[in-house]
mmCIF file of C-alpha atoms in Angstrom:
data_model
loop_
_atom_site.group_PDB
_atom_site.id
_atom_site.type_symbol
_atom_site.label_atom_id
_atom_site.label_comp_id
_atom_site.label_asym_id
_atom_site.label_seq_id
_atom_site.Cartn_x
_atom_site.Cartn_y
_atom_site.Cartn_z
ATOM 1 C CA MET G 89 17.472 -27.118 18.711
ATOM 2 C CA SER G 90 20.710 -29.136 18.564
ATOM 3 C CA GLU G 91 23.811 -26.474 19.670
ATOM 4 C CA HIS G 92 23.292 -22.929 20.801
ATOM 5 C CA ASN G 93 23.914 -20.721 18.010
ATOM 6 C CA HIS G 94 22.381 -22.553 15.304
ATOM 7 C CA GLU G 95 22.130 -20.365 12.132
ATOM 8 C CA HIS G 96 18.961 -18.538 11.326
ATOM 9 C CA HIS G 97 17.435 -19.944 7.828
ATOM 10 C CA VAL G 98 18.531 -17.556 5.118
ATOM 11 C CA ALA G 99 16.284 -17.841 2.157
ATOM 12 C CA THR G 100 17.946 -17.466 -1.508
ATOM 13 C CA ALA G 101 17.073 -14.684 -3.336
ATOM 14 C CA LYS G 102 15.587 -16.900 -6.043
ATOM 15 C CA GLN G 103 13.254 -18.491 -3.673
ATOM 16 C CA LEU G 104 11.785 -14.948 -2.692
ATOM 17 C CA TRP G 105 11.630 -14.071 -6.186
ATOM 18 C CA LEU G 106 9.785 -17.272 -7.236
ATOM 19 C CA ILE G 107 7.525 -16.618 -4.487
ATOM 20 C CA GLY G 108 6.957 -12.936 -5.302
ATOM 21 C CA GLY G 109 6.252 -14.327 -8.984
ATOM 22 C CA GLY G 110 3.795 -17.087 -7.740
ATOM 23 C CA LEU G 111 1.838 -14.560 -5.972
ATOM 24 C CA PHE G 112 1.726 -11.943 -8.784
ATOM 25 C CA VAL G 113 0.505 -14.824 -11.015
ATOM 26 C CA LEU G 114 -2.026 -15.854 -8.613
ATOM 27 C CA THR G 115 -3.191 -12.058 -8.617
ATOM 28 C CA ILE G 116 -3.812 -12.130 -12.250
ATOM 29 C CA LEU G 117 -5.598 -15.478 -11.905
ATOM 30 C CA THR G 118 -7.925 -14.136 -9.314
ATOM 31 C CA VAL G 119 -8.988 -11.045 -11.317
ATOM 32 C CA VAL G 120 -9.522 -13.531 -14.280
ATOM 33 C CA VAL G 121 -11.605 -16.045 -12.664
ATOM 34 C CA SER G 122 -13.740 -13.278 -11.409
ATOM 35 C CA ASN G 123 -14.306 -12.182 -14.843
ATOM 36 C CA LEU G 124 -15.809 -15.452 -15.769
ATOM 37 C CA GLY G 125 -18.921 -14.968 -14.000
ATOM 38 C CA LEU G 126 -18.912 -18.202 -12.232
ATOM 39 C CA PRO G 127 -22.443 -18.707 -10.628
ATOM 40 C CA SER G 128 -22.741 -18.415 -6.783
ATOM 41 C CA PRO G 129 -21.130 -19.709 -4.662
ATOM 42 C CA PHE G 130 -18.559 -20.833 -6.984
ATOM 43 C CA ASP G 131 -17.301 -17.230 -7.675
ATOM 44 C CA ILE G 132 -16.793 -16.854 -3.786
ATOM 45 C CA ILE G 133 -15.264 -20.517 -3.334
ATOM 46 C CA SER G 134 -12.610 -19.809 -6.073
ATOM 47 C CA ALA G 135 -11.695 -16.376 -4.837
ATOM 48 C CA LEU G 136 -11.362 -17.648 -1.463
ATOM 49 C CA VAL G 137 -9.194 -20.580 -2.498
ATOM 50 C CA ILE G 138 -6.586 -18.507 -4.350
ATOM 51 C CA ALA G 139 -6.638 -16.200 -1.229
ATOM 52 C CA PHE G 140 -5.918 -18.677 1.012
ATOM 53 C CA GLY G 141 -3.301 -20.289 -1.503
ATOM 54 C CA LYS G 142 -1.677 -16.666 -1.623
ATOM 55 C CA ALA G 143 -1.711 -16.392 2.296
ATOM 56 C CA TYR G 144 0.111 -19.600 2.477
ATOM 57 C CA LEU G 145 3.019 -18.668 0.310
ATOM 58 C CA VAL G 146 3.363 -15.603 2.414
ATOM 59 C CA ALA G 147 2.993 -17.121 5.685
ATOM 60 C CA ALA G 148 5.092 -20.066 4.915
ATOM 61 C CA PHE G 149 7.999 -18.298 3.115
ATOM 62 C CA PHE G 150 8.026 -14.827 3.265
ATOM 63 C CA MET G 151 7.326 -14.970 6.926
ATOM 64 C CA GLY G 152 9.190 -17.958 7.171
ATOM 65 C CA LEU G 153 6.955 -20.345 9.246
ATOM 66 C CA TYR G 154 8.137 -23.264 6.811
ATOM 67 C CA TRP G 155 11.403 -23.144 8.460
ATOM 68 C CA ASP G 156 10.527 -21.789 11.825
ATOM 69 C CA THR G 157 9.565 -23.505 14.992
ATOM 70 C CA LYS G 158 6.088 -25.074 14.903
ATOM 71 C CA PHE G 159 4.759 -23.174 17.950
ATOM 72 C CA ASN G 160 4.595 -19.685 15.564
ATOM 73 C CA SER G 161 2.623 -21.936 13.157
ATOM 74 C CA LEU G 162 0.239 -23.122 16.150
ATOM 75 C CA LEU G 163 -0.359 -19.335 16.961
ATOM 76 C CA LEU G 164 -1.498 -18.429 13.596
ATOM 77 C CA ILE G 165 -3.753 -21.668 13.224
ATOM 78 C CA GLY G 166 -5.359 -20.913 16.448
ATOM 79 C CA ALA G 167 -5.747 -17.390 15.478
ATOM 80 C CA LEU G 168 -7.869 -18.629 12.473
ATOM 81 C CA VAL G 169 -9.567 -21.405 14.784
ATOM 82 C CA PHE G 170 -10.874 -18.624 16.568
ATOM 83 C CA PHE G 171 -11.874 -16.681 14.033
ATOM 84 C CA ILE G 172 -13.988 -19.196 12.712
ATOM 85 C CA LEU G 173 -15.546 -19.732 16.244
ATOM 86 C CA MET G 174 -16.267 -15.975 16.408
ATOM 87 C CA VAL G 175 -18.049 -16.062 13.003
ATOM 88 C CA THR G 176 -19.961 -19.334 13.349
ATOM 89 C CA VAL G 177 -21.366 -18.023 16.813
ATOM 90 C CA THR G 178 -22.273 -14.694 15.216
ATOM 91 C CA LEU G 179 -24.037 -16.592 12.282
ATOM 92 C CA LEU G 180 -26.017 -19.061 14.506
ATOM 93 C CA ASP G 181 -27.545 -15.683 15.863
ATOM 94 C CA THR G 182 -27.735 -13.553 12.565
ATOM 95 C CA MET G 183 -28.837 -16.285 10.359
ATOM 96 C CA TYR G 184 -31.718 -17.346 12.532
ATOM 97 C CA ARG G 185 -33.464 -13.972 13.541
ATOM 98 C CA GLN G 186 -37.127 -13.463 13.039
ATOM 99 C CA ASP G 187 -36.407 -10.158 11.805
ATOM 100 C CA VAL G 188 -33.282 -8.314 10.934
ATOM 101 C CA VAL G 189 -33.016 -5.268 13.558
ATOM 102 C CA PRO G 190 -34.613 -2.774 11.378
ATOM 103 C CA SER G 191 -31.730 -0.122 11.636
ATOM 104 C CA PHE G 192 -29.320 -2.876 10.527
ATOM 105 C CA MET V 68 32.823 -5.436 20.332
ATOM 106 C CA ALA V 69 36.152 -5.776 22.357
ATOM 107 C CA ASN V 70 34.592 -4.795 25.584
ATOM 108 C CA HIS V 71 31.990 -7.900 25.442
ATOM 109 C CA SER V 72 32.937 -11.529 25.725
ATOM 110 C CA ALA V 73 31.976 -13.696 22.675
ATOM 111 C CA SER V 74 29.257 -15.595 24.772
ATOM 112 C CA HIS V 75 27.376 -12.302 25.726
ATOM 113 C CA PRO V 76 27.365 -9.823 22.761
ATOM 114 C CA ALA V 77 26.429 -5.990 23.629
ATOM 115 C CA HIS V 78 22.924 -6.263 21.895
ATOM 116 C CA VAL V 79 21.749 -9.410 24.374
ATOM 117 C CA GLN V 80 19.555 -8.168 27.230
ATOM 118 C CA HIS V 81 21.017 -9.946 30.642
ATOM 119 C CA HIS V 82 17.461 -11.884 31.091
ATOM 120 C CA PHE V 83 18.406 -14.006 28.031
ATOM 121 C CA VAL V 84 20.694 -16.930 28.017
ATOM 122 C CA ASP V 85 22.058 -16.029 24.658
ATOM 123 C CA SER V 86 21.494 -14.074 21.328
ATOM 124 C CA ASP V 87 19.287 -16.939 19.976
ATOM 125 C CA GLN V 88 16.847 -17.167 22.728
ATOM 126 C CA GLN V 89 16.181 -13.242 22.543
ATOM 127 C CA PHE V 90 15.923 -13.643 19.094
ATOM 128 C CA GLU V 91 13.423 -16.439 19.252
ATOM 129 C CA SER V 92 11.587 -14.737 22.043
ATOM 130 C CA ALA V 93 11.201 -11.515 20.187
ATOM 131 C CA LYS V 94 9.629 -13.254 17.199
ATOM 132 C CA MET V 95 7.290 -15.358 19.293
ATOM 133 C CA GLY V 96 5.921 -12.304 20.982
ATOM 134 C CA MET V 97 5.428 -10.572 17.617
ATOM 135 C CA TRP V 98 3.384 -13.862 16.423
ATOM 136 C CA VAL V 99 1.485 -13.261 19.524
ATOM 137 C CA PHE V 100 0.628 -9.603 18.728
ATOM 138 C CA LEU V 101 -0.120 -10.880 14.944
ATOM 139 C CA VAL V 102 -3.028 -13.194 16.422
ATOM 140 C CA ASN V 103 -4.304 -10.138 18.226
ATOM 141 C CA GLU V 104 -4.253 -8.387 14.894
ATOM 142 C CA ILE V 105 -5.876 -11.366 12.981
ATOM 143 C CA LEU V 106 -8.677 -11.299 15.388
ATOM 144 C CA PHE V 107 -8.997 -7.623 15.420
ATOM 145 C CA PHE V 108 -9.595 -7.585 11.687
ATOM 146 C CA GLY V 109 -11.494 -10.657 12.020
ATOM 147 C CA GLY V 110 -14.204 -8.772 13.811
ATOM 148 C CA LEU V 111 -14.488 -6.509 10.658
ATOM 149 C CA PHE V 112 -14.566 -9.700 8.475
ATOM 150 C CA CYS V 113 -17.269 -11.219 10.716
ATOM 151 C CA ALA V 114 -19.459 -8.063 9.954
ATOM 152 C CA TYR V 115 -18.435 -8.388 6.400
ATOM 153 C CA ILE V 116 -19.563 -12.077 6.465
ATOM 154 C CA VAL V 117 -22.815 -11.297 8.151
ATOM 155 C CA PHE V 118 -24.195 -8.205 6.043
ATOM 156 C CA ARG V 119 -22.971 -10.418 2.876
ATOM 157 C CA ALA V 120 -25.274 -13.200 3.936
ATOM 158 C CA TRP V 121 -28.107 -11.048 4.781
ATOM 159 C CA TYR V 122 -27.846 -8.867 1.317
ATOM 160 C CA PRO V 123 -25.642 -10.909 -1.210
ATOM 161 C CA GLU V 124 -27.442 -8.665 -3.856
ATOM 162 C CA LEU V 125 -26.171 -5.475 -2.125
ATOM 163 C CA PHE V 126 -22.531 -6.638 -2.317
ATOM 164 C CA THR V 127 -22.877 -7.461 -6.131
ATOM 165 C CA GLN V 128 -24.295 -4.011 -6.719
ATOM 166 C CA ALA V 129 -22.096 -2.037 -4.854
ATOM 167 C CA ALA V 130 -18.786 -3.536 -5.714
ATOM 168 C CA LEU V 131 -19.311 -2.043 -9.210
ATOM 169 C CA GLU V 132 -18.516 1.316 -7.762
ATOM 170 C CA LEU V 133 -14.917 -0.090 -6.739
ATOM 171 C CA ASN V 134 -12.373 0.026 -9.508
ATOM 172 C CA LYS V 135 -10.954 -3.419 -10.143
ATOM 173 C CA LEU V 136 -7.914 -2.075 -12.036
ATOM 174 C CA TRP V 137 -6.865 0.295 -9.094
ATOM 175 C CA GLY V 138 -7.511 -2.611 -6.357
ATOM 176 C CA GLY V 139 -5.414 -4.807 -8.602
ATOM 177 C CA VAL V 140 -2.462 -2.388 -8.966
ATOM 178 C CA ASN V 141 -2.385 -1.760 -5.270
ATOM 179 C CA THR V 142 -2.337 -5.785 -4.647
ATOM 180 C CA ILE V 143 0.866 -5.937 -6.944
ATOM 181 C CA VAL V 144 2.389 -3.020 -5.273
ATOM 182 C CA LEU V 145 1.858 -4.646 -1.803
ATOM 183 C CA ILE V 146 3.003 -8.082 -2.965
ATOM 184 C CA GLY V 147 6.157 -6.209 -4.365
ATOM 185 C CA SER V 148 6.703 -4.730 -0.899
ATOM 186 C CA SER V 149 6.419 -7.968 0.937
ATOM 187 C CA LEU V 150 9.144 -9.159 -1.395
ATOM 188 C CA THR V 151 11.505 -6.013 -0.627
ATOM 189 C CA VAL V 152 10.776 -6.582 3.034
ATOM 190 C CA ALA V 153 12.058 -10.393 2.763
ATOM 191 C CA MET V 154 14.820 -9.214 0.541
ATOM 192 C CA ALA V 155 15.822 -6.873 3.233
ATOM 193 C CA ILE V 156 16.023 -9.510 6.106
ATOM 194 C CA ARG V 157 18.005 -11.556 3.791
ATOM 195 C CA SER V 158 20.381 -8.577 3.319
ATOM 196 C CA ALA V 159 20.766 -8.090 6.894
ATOM 197 C CA GLN V 160 21.353 -11.917 7.548
ATOM 198 C CA LYS V 161 24.038 -11.612 4.920
ATOM 199 C CA ASN V 162 25.254 -8.637 6.814
ATOM 200 C CA GLN V 163 24.717 -6.431 3.733
ATOM 201 C CA ILE V 164 23.665 -3.202 5.398
ATOM 202 C CA LYS V 165 23.647 -1.151 2.271
ATOM 203 C CA GLY V 166 21.427 -3.677 0.518
ATOM 204 C CA LEU V 167 19.038 -3.839 3.677
ATOM 205 C CA ARG V 168 18.537 0.121 3.450
ATOM 206 C CA ILE V 169 18.047 -0.087 -0.229
ATOM 207 C CA ASN V 170 15.399 -2.776 0.147
ATOM 208 C CA LEU V 171 13.795 -0.853 3.168
ATOM 209 C CA LEU V 172 13.664 2.370 0.987
ATOM 210 C CA ILE V 173 11.992 0.674 -1.828
ATOM 211 C CA THR V 174 9.648 -0.751 0.666
ATOM 212 C CA ILE V 175 8.665 2.596 1.961
ATOM 213 C CA ALA V 176 8.528 4.052 -1.592
ATOM 214 C CA LEU V 177 5.849 1.183 -2.551
ATOM 215 C CA ALA V 178 3.829 1.658 0.694
ATOM 216 C CA CYS V 179 3.639 5.490 -0.298
ATOM 217 C CA VAL V 180 2.291 4.357 -3.636
ATOM 218 C CA PHE V 181 -0.135 2.019 -1.926
ATOM 219 C CA MET V 182 -1.472 5.038 0.018
ATOM 220 C CA VAL V 183 -1.505 7.422 -2.730
ATOM 221 C CA ILE V 184 -3.705 5.239 -5.021
ATOM 222 C CA LYS V 185 -5.784 4.757 -1.931
ATOM 223 C CA TYR V 186 -6.399 8.388 -1.270
ATOM 224 C CA PHE V 187 -7.305 8.822 -4.991
ATOM 225 C CA GLU V 188 -9.912 5.962 -4.816
ATOM 226 C CA TYR V 189 -11.546 7.504 -1.688
ATOM 227 C CA GLU V 190 -11.031 11.053 -3.084
ATOM 228 C CA HIS V 191 -13.015 10.059 -6.062
ATOM 229 C CA LYS V 192 -15.712 8.055 -4.182
ATOM 230 C CA LEU V 193 -16.332 10.920 -1.547
ATOM 231 C CA HIS V 194 -16.658 13.428 -4.500
ATOM 232 C CA LEU V 195 -19.546 11.435 -5.757
ATOM 233 C CA GLY V 196 -21.025 11.321 -2.081
ATOM 234 C CA ILE V 197 -20.215 7.580 -1.624
ATOM 235 C CA ALA V 198 -19.716 8.150 2.134
ATOM 236 C CA PRO V 199 -19.968 5.675 4.789
ATOM 237 C CA GLY V 200 -23.193 5.133 7.214
ATOM 238 C CA SER V 201 -25.199 8.363 7.571
ATOM 239 C CA PHE V 202 -22.750 10.731 5.813
ATOM 240 C CA TRP V 203 -24.182 8.443 2.795
ATOM 241 C CA ASN V 204 -25.061 11.366 0.227
ATOM 242 C CA PRO V 205 -24.727 9.818 -3.400
ATOM 243 C CA THR V 206 -25.309 11.965 -6.714
ATOM 244 C CA PRO V 207 -28.391 11.334 -8.506
ATOM 245 C CA GLU V 208 -26.614 8.931 -11.193
ATOM 246 C CA ILE V 209 -24.946 7.049 -8.548
ATOM 247 C CA LEU V 210 -28.312 6.703 -6.720
ATOM 248 C CA GLU V 211 -29.534 5.012 -10.086
ATOM 249 C CA GLU V 212 -27.061 2.534 -10.217
ATOM 250 C CA LEU V 213 -26.880 1.948 -6.478
ATOM 251 C CA SER V 214 -30.532 1.960 -5.425
ATOM 252 C CA HIS V 215 -30.096 -0.596 -2.378
ATOM 253 C CA PRO V 216 -31.419 0.975 0.542
ATOM 254 C CA LYS V 217 -28.576 -0.685 2.627
ATOM 255 C CA ALA V 218 -25.718 0.532 0.251
ATOM 256 C CA ASN V 219 -24.440 2.922 2.816
ATOM 257 C CA ILE V 220 -23.717 -0.297 5.007
ATOM 258 C CA PHE V 221 -21.692 -1.715 2.403
ATOM 259 C CA PHE V 222 -19.422 1.279 2.346
ATOM 260 C CA GLY V 223 -19.382 1.669 6.071
ATOM 261 C CA ILE V 224 -17.762 -1.711 5.869
ATOM 262 C CA TYR V 225 -15.691 -0.846 2.915
ATOM 263 C CA TYR V 226 -14.076 2.445 4.444
ATOM 264 C CA MET V 227 -13.569 0.884 7.701
ATOM 265 C CA MET V 228 -11.743 -2.200 6.452
ATOM 266 C CA THR V 229 -9.819 -0.366 3.768
ATOM 267 C CA GLY V 230 -9.327 2.446 6.344
ATOM 268 C CA VAL V 231 -8.018 0.332 9.427
ATOM 269 C CA HIS V 232 -5.869 -1.557 6.918
ATOM 270 C CA GLY V 233 -4.546 1.994 5.491
ATOM 271 C CA LEU V 234 -3.993 2.895 9.101
ATOM 272 C CA HIS V 235 -1.613 -0.346 9.314
ATOM 273 C CA VAL V 236 0.454 0.760 6.252
ATOM 274 C CA LEU V 237 1.055 4.158 7.654
ATOM 275 C CA VAL V 238 2.274 2.606 10.755
ATOM 276 C CA GLY V 239 4.337 0.262 8.480
ATOM 277 C CA ILE V 240 5.903 3.184 6.854
ATOM 278 C CA GLY V 241 6.840 4.697 10.144
ATOM 279 C CA LEU V 242 8.181 1.745 11.344
ATOM 280 C CA MET V 243 10.233 1.215 7.875
ATOM 281 C CA ILE V 244 11.666 4.783 8.425
ATOM 282 C CA TRP V 245 12.905 3.900 11.820
ATOM 283 C CA LEU V 246 14.558 0.555 10.629
ATOM 284 C CA TYR V 247 16.290 2.823 7.951
ATOM 285 C CA ILE V 248 17.698 5.400 10.179
ATOM 286 C CA ARG V 249 18.885 2.649 12.735
ATOM 287 C CA ALA V 250 20.592 0.713 10.038
ATOM 288 C CA GLY V 251 22.516 3.756 9.003
ATOM 289 C CA LYS V 252 23.705 4.061 12.419
ATOM 290 C CA GLY V 253 25.169 0.773 12.189
ATOM 291 C CA HIS V 254 22.685 -1.092 14.715
ATOM 292 C CA PHE V 255 22.081 -3.975 12.631
ATOM 293 C CA SER V 256 24.230 -6.756 11.474
ATOM 294 C CA SER V 257 23.960 -10.664 10.761
ATOM 295 C CA GLU V 258 24.435 -11.197 14.489
ATOM 296 C CA TYR V 259 21.389 -8.717 15.469
ATOM 297 C CA TYR V 260 18.523 -7.803 13.031
ATOM 298 C CA THR V 261 15.643 -8.619 15.461
ATOM 299 C CA PRO V 262 13.835 -5.229 14.805
ATOM 300 C CA VAL V 263 13.969 -5.994 11.006
ATOM 301 C CA GLU V 264 12.627 -9.631 10.990
ATOM 302 C CA ILE V 265 9.663 -8.660 13.279
ATOM 303 C CA THR V 266 8.750 -5.131 11.364
ATOM 304 C CA GLY V 267 8.880 -7.762 8.198
ATOM 305 C CA LEU V 268 6.277 -10.194 10.184
ATOM 306 C CA TYR V 269 3.889 -7.350 10.714
ATOM 307 C CA TRP V 270 4.282 -5.864 7.179
ATOM 308 C CA HIS V 271 3.571 -9.426 5.786
ATOM 309 C CA LEU V 272 0.438 -9.486 7.839
ATOM 310 C CA VAL V 273 -0.638 -6.286 6.446
ATOM 311 C CA ASP V 274 -0.290 -7.657 3.016
ATOM 312 C CA LEU V 275 -1.928 -10.796 4.007
ATOM 313 C CA ILE V 276 -4.991 -8.842 5.206
ATOM 314 C CA TRP V 277 -5.176 -7.011 1.711
ATOM 315 C CA ILE V 278 -4.957 -10.436 0.064
ATOM 316 C CA PHE V 279 -8.309 -11.141 1.447
ATOM 317 C CA LEU V 280 -9.777 -7.666 1.082
ATOM 318 C CA PHE V 281 -8.981 -7.213 -2.675
ATOM 319 C CA PRO V 282 -11.308 -10.315 -3.927
ATOM 320 C CA LEU V 283 -13.725 -9.732 -1.092
ATOM 321 C CA LEU V 284 -14.397 -6.312 -1.987
ATOM 322 C CA TYR V 285 -13.402 -5.502 -5.408
ATOM 323 C CA LEU V 286 -13.876 -8.524 -7.156
ATOM 324 C CA ILE V 287 -17.647 -9.408 -6.696
ATOM 325 C CA GLU V 288 -19.290 -10.217 -9.973
#
């Protein structure tokens, strides 16, 4: 925020290809790991760890949050916080019912 | 640009101080919209989590009906399209309008490949009677593999999540065509490429959602 007309960050083609390559490798990895037949809950945990790793690469570098104003990152984190809140409150209901609603 | 002073180029609307402020405002507005999108898909993920917690064995059984190979190919296709959108933005930033248009065209093509694969996946399932909710009417062979009484619920979630995601891909294709036409009319330059930037953000979010849908739906062992 120094002068007006500051330059937008331009990622190099090499950087973008590296991120794309990383996402490709992680996609292969998640398929390989799913074929190992890890016992629950490690299958879900490993799948989610890889998915969040990929999500970080996309958000930070393709969407440019790494170079962007922190406020936009805050918006993304805020969305995740409210998502977790929604899931938590819902599970507090659904996991402690005497009987599941029959038609569900 | 002869009619406009350097401090106030043609693309800057009068209520913004300068081009940069306009760009940053548009980008922030897009992020606020993406928050809304995340929470919109969040409701569907929430349904997924509740039903997986209730019926873990259903998800293991039903996921066998989903084709890992085509799900994986579609993941690669979407990642490729995210890369080409990032390259399109880079082209615009460097004032390479030809590169911008080529990258947009490749993105549109990849998005179409995604939808065609999705169509054949749906077509195959619906042919076997694997339909959501009350439309659940599987063939006897499928019923043998998939005897779980709540199997229709899994596919309700599957069709809803991938269907709404597919709708987003279709909207994205429309936006890319619009950008392609505008780029052809010379509307974009390194000075002004805001629509390319924020459509890119939208497209990356569609990719992000799929990054979670793929392991959560297809890769359950």
